[in-house]
Coordinates of N, CA and C in Angstrom, one line a residue:
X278 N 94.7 49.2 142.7 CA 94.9 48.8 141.3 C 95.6 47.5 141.3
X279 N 95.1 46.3 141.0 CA 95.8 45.3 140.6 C 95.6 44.2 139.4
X280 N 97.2 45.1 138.6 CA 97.2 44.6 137.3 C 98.3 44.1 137.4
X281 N 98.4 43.9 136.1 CA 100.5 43.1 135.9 C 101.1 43.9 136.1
X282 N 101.0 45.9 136.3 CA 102.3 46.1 136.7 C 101.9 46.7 138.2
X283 N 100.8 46.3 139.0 CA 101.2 46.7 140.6 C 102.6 47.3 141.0
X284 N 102.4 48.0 142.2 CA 103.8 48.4 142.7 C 104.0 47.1 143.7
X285 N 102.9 46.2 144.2 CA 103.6 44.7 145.0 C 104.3 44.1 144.0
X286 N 103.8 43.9 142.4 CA 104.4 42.5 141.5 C 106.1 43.2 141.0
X287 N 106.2 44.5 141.0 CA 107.4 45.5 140.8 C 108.5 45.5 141.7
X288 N 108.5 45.3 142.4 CA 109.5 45.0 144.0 C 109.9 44.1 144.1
X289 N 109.2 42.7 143.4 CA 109.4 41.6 144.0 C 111.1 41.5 143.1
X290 N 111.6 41.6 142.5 CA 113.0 41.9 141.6 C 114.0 42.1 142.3
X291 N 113.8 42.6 143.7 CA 114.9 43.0 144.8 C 115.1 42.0 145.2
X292 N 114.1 41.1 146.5 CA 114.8 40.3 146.8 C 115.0 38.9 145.9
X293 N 114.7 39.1 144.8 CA 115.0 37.5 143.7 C 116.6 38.2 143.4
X294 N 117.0 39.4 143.1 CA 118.2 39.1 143.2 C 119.1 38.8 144.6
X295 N 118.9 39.5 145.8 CA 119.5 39.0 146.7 C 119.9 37.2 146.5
X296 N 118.9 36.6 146.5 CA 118.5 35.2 146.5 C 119.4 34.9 145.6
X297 N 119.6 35.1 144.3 CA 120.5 34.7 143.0 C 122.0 35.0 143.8
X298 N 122.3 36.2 143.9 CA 123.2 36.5 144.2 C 124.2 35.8 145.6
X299 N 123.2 35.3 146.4 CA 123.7 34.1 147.6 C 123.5 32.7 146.5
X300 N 123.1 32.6 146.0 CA 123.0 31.0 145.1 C 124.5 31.2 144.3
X301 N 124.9 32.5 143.8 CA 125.7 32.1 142.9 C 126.9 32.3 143.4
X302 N 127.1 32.9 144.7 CA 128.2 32.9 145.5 C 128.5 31.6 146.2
X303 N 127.6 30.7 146.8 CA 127.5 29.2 147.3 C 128.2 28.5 145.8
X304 N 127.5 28.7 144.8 CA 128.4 28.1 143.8 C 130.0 28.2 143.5
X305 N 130.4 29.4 143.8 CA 131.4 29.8 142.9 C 132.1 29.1 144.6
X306 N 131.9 29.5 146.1 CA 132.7 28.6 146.9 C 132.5 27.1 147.2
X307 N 131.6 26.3 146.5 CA 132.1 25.2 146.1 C 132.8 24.8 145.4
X308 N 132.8 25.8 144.2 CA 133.8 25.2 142.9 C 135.2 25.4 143.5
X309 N 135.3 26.4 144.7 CA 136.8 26.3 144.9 C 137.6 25.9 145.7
X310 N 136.3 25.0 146.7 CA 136.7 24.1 148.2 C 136.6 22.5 147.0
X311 N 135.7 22.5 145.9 CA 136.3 21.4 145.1 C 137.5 21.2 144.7
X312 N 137.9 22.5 143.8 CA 139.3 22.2 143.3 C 140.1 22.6 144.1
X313 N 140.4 23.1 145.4 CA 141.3 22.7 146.6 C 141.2 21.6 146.9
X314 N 140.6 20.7 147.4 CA 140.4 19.4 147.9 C 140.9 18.3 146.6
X315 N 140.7 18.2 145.3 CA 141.3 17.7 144.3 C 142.2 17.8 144.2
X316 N 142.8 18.7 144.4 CA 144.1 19.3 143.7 C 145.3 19.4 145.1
X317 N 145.0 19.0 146.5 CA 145.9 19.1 146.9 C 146.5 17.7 147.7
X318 N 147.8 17.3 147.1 CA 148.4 15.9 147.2 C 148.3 15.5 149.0
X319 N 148.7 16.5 149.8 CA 148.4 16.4 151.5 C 149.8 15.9 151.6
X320 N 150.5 16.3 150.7 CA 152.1 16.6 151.3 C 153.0 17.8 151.4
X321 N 153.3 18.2 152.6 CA 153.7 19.6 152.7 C 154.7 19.7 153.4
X322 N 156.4 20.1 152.7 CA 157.7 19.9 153.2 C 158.2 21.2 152.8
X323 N 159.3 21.5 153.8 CA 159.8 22.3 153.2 C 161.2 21.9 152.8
X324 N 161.4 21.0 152.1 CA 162.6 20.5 152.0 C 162.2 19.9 150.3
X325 N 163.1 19.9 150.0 CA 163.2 19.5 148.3 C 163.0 17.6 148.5
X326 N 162.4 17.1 147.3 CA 162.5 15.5 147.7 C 163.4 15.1 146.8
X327 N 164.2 14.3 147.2 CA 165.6 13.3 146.4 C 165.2 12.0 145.9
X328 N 165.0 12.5 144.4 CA 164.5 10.7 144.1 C 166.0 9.6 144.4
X329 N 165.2 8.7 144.0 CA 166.3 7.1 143.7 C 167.5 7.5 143.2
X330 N 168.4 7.3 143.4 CA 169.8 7.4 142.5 C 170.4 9.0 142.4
X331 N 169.6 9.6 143.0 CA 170.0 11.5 143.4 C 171.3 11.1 143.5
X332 N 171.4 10.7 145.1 CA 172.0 11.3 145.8 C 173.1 10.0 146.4
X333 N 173.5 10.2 147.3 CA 175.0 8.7 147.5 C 173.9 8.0 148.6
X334 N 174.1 6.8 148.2 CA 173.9 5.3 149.0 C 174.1 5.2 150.2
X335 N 174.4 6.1 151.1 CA 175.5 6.1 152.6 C 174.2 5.5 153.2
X336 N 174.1 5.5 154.7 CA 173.4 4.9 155.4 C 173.5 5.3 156.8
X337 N 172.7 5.6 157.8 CA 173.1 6.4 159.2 C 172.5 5.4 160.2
X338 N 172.8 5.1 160.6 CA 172.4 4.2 161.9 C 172.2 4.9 163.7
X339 N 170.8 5.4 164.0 CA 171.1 6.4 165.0 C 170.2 5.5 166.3
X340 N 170.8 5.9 167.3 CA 170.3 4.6 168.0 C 170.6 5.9 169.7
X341 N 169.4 5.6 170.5 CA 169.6 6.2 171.8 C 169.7 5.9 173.1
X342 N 170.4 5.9 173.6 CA 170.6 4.9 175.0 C 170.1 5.9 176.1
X343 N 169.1 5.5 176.9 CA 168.5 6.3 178.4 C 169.5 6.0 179.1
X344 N 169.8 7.5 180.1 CA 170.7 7.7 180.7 C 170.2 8.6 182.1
X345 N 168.9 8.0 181.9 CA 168.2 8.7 183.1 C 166.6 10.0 182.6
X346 N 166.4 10.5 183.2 CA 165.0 11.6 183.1 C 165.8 12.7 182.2
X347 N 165.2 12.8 181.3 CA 165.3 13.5 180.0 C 166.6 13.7 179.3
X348 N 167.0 12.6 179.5 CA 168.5 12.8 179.2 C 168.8 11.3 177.8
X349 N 170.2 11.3 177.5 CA 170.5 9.8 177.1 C 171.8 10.3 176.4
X350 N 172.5 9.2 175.5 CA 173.7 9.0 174.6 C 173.2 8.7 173.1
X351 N 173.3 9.8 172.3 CA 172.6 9.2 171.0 C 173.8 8.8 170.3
X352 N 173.8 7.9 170.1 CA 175.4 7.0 169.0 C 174.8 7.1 167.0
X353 N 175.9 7.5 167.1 CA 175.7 7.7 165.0 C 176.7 6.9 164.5
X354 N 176.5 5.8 163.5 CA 177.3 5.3 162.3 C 176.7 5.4 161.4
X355 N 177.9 6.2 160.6 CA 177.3 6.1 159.0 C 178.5 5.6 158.0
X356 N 177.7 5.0 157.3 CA 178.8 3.9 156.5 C 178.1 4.2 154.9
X357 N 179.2 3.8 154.0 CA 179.0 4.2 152.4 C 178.3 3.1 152.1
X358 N 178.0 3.3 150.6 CA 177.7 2.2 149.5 C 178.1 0.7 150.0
X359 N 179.1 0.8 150.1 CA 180.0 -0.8 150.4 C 179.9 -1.0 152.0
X360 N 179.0 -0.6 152.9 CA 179.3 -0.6 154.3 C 180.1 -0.4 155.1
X361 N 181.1 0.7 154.2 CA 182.5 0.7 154.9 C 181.8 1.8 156.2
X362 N 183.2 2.7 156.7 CA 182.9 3.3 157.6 C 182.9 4.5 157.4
X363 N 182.3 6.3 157.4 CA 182.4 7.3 156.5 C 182.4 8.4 157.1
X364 N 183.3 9.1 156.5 CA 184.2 10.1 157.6 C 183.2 11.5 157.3
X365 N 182.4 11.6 156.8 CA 182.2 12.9 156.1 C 182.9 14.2 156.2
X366 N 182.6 15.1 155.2 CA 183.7 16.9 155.4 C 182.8 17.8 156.4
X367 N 181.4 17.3 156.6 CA 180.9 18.3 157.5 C 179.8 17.2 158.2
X368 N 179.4 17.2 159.2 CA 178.4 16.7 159.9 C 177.8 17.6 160.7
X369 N 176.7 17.8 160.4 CA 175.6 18.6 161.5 C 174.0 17.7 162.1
X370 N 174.0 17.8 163.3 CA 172.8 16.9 164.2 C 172.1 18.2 164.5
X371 N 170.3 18.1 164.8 CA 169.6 18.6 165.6 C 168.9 17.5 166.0
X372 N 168.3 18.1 167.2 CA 166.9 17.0 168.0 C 166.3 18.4 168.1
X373 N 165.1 17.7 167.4 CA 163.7 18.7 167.3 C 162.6 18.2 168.1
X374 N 161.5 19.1 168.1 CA 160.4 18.2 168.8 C 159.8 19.2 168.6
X375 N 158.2 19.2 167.5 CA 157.2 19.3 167.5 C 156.3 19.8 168.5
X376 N 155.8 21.0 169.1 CA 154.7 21.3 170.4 C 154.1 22.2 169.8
X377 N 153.8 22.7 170.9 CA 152.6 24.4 171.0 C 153.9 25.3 170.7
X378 N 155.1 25.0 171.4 CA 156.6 26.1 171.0 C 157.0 24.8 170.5
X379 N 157.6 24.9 169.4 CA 158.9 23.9 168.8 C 160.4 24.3 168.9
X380 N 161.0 23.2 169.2 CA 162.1 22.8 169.5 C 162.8 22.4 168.6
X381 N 164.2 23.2 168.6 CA 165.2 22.4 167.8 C 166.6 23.0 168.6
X382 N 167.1 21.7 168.8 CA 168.3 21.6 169.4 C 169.7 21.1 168.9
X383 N 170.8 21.8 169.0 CA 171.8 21.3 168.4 C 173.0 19.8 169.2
X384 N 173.0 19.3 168.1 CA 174.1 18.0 168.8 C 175.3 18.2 168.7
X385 N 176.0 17.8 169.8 CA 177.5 18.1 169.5 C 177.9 16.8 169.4
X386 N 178.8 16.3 168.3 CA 178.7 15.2 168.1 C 180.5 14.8 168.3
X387 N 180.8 14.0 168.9 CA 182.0 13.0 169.0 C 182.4 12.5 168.3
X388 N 183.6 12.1 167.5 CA 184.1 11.2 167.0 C 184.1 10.0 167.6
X389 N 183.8 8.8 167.7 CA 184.6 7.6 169.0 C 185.2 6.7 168.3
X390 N 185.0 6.0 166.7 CA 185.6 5.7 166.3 C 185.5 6.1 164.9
X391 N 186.2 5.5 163.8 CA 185.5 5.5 162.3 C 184.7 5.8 161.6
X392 N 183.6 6.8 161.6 CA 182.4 6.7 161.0 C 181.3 6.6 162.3
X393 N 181.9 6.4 163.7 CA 180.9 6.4 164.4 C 181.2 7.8 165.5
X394 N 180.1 8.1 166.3 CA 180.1 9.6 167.0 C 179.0 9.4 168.1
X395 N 179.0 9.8 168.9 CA 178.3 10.4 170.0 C 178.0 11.6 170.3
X396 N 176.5 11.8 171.3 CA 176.7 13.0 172.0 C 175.6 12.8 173.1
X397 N 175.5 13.9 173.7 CA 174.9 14.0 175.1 C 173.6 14.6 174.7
X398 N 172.4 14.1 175.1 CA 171.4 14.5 174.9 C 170.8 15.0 176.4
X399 N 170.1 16.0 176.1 CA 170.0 16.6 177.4 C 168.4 17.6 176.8
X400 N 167.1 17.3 177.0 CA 165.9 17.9 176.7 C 164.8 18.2 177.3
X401 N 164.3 19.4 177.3 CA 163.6 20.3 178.5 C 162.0 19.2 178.5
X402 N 162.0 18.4 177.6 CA 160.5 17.6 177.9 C 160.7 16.5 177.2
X403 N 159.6 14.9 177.6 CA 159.6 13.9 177.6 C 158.8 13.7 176.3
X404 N 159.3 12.3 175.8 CA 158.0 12.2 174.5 C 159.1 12.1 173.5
X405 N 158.4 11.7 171.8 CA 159.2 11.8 170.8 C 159.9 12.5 170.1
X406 N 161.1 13.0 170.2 CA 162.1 13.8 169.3 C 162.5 13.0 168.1
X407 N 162.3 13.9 166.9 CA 163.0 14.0 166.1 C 164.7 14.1 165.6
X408 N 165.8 13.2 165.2 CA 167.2 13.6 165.3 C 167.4 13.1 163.8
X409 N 167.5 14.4 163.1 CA 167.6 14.8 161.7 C 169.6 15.0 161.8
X410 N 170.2 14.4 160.8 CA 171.7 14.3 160.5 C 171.8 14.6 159.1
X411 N 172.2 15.5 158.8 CA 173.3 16.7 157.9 C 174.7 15.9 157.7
X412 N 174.9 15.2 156.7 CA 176.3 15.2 156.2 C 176.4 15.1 154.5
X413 N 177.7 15.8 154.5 CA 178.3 16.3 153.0 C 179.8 15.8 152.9
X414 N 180.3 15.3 151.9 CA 181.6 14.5 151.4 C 181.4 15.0 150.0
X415 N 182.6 15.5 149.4 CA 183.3 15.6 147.6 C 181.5 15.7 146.7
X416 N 181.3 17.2 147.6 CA 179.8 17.6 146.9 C 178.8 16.3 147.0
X417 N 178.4 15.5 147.8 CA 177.7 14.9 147.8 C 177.1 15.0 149.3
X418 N 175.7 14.7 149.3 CA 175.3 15.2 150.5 C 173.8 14.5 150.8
X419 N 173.9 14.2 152.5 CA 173.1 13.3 152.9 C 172.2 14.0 154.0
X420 N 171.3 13.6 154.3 CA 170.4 13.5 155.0 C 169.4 12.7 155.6
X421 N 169.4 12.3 157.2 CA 168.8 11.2 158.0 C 168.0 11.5 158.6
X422 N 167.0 11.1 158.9 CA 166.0 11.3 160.5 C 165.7 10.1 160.8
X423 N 165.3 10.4 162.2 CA 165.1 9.1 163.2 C 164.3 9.4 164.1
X424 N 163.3 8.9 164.7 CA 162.4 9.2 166.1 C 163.0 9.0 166.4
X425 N 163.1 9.1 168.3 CA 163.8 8.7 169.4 C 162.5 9.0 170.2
X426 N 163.0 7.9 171.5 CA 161.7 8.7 172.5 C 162.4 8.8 173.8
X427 N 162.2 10.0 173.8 CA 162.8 10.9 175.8 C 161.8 9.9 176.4
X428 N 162.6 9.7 177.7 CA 161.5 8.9 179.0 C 161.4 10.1 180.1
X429 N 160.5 10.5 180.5 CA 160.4 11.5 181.6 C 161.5 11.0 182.7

């Protein structure tokens, strides 16, 4: 028998929806790898950002002297607004470094004079570290980073 309602022209309803049903799933994950891709600025911190005028003026000056295979002397001055010299109420140093295991290490940091400090660096691999500085004075509070680079 073949008229308009055959049992071949009857079936064919199964796979036209399969087919719809992959078309409108393709749609719905483009619409959402669109508005991810739109909508995402490609900055990702976990740290709050400090506009202009937040926060105090201070300034950290971090500087590293090789002292041999994975070692060195990292020197800190930090000085205020006016460039004076600045004692802060708390100071805290790490040296980090980014890998397959990440690293963060704490600095012990020296007084040596005014506003300036030392410490001994000492790290299990060569390459760029990270040395992020933590200081706070009369509720005000700062924060520095600096590359450095370990020499094997």
């Amino acid at each position: 028998m073949s008229g308009p309602f055959s049992s071949e022209r009857r079936d064919l309803w199964i796979p036209a929806c399969f087919v719809l049903f992959f078309i409108a799933l393709a749609v719905m994950q483009g619409a959402f790898v669109y508005t991810a891709q739109s909508t995402f600025s490609g900055l990702v911190t976990d740290q709050t950002m400090r506009r202009a005028g937040n926060g105090p003026a201070w300034t950290a000056d971090i500087a590293l002297v090789d002292a041999g295979s994975l070692s060195g002397r990292l020197t800190l001055t930090i000085s205020d607004e006016r460039r004076l010299p600045l004692a802060p109420d708390r100071l805290e140093a790490t040296i980090e470094r980014g890998s397959k295991f990440p690293q963060s290490l704490p600095l012990v940091l020296t007084p040596v004079a005014p506003g300036k400090w030392e410490a001994p660096v000492d790290v299990p691999m060569a390459g760029p570290w990270t040395v992020r500085i933590m200081a706070s004075s009369n509720n005000a509070s700062f924060e520095a980073i600096s590359v450095v680079e370990i020499a094997p």
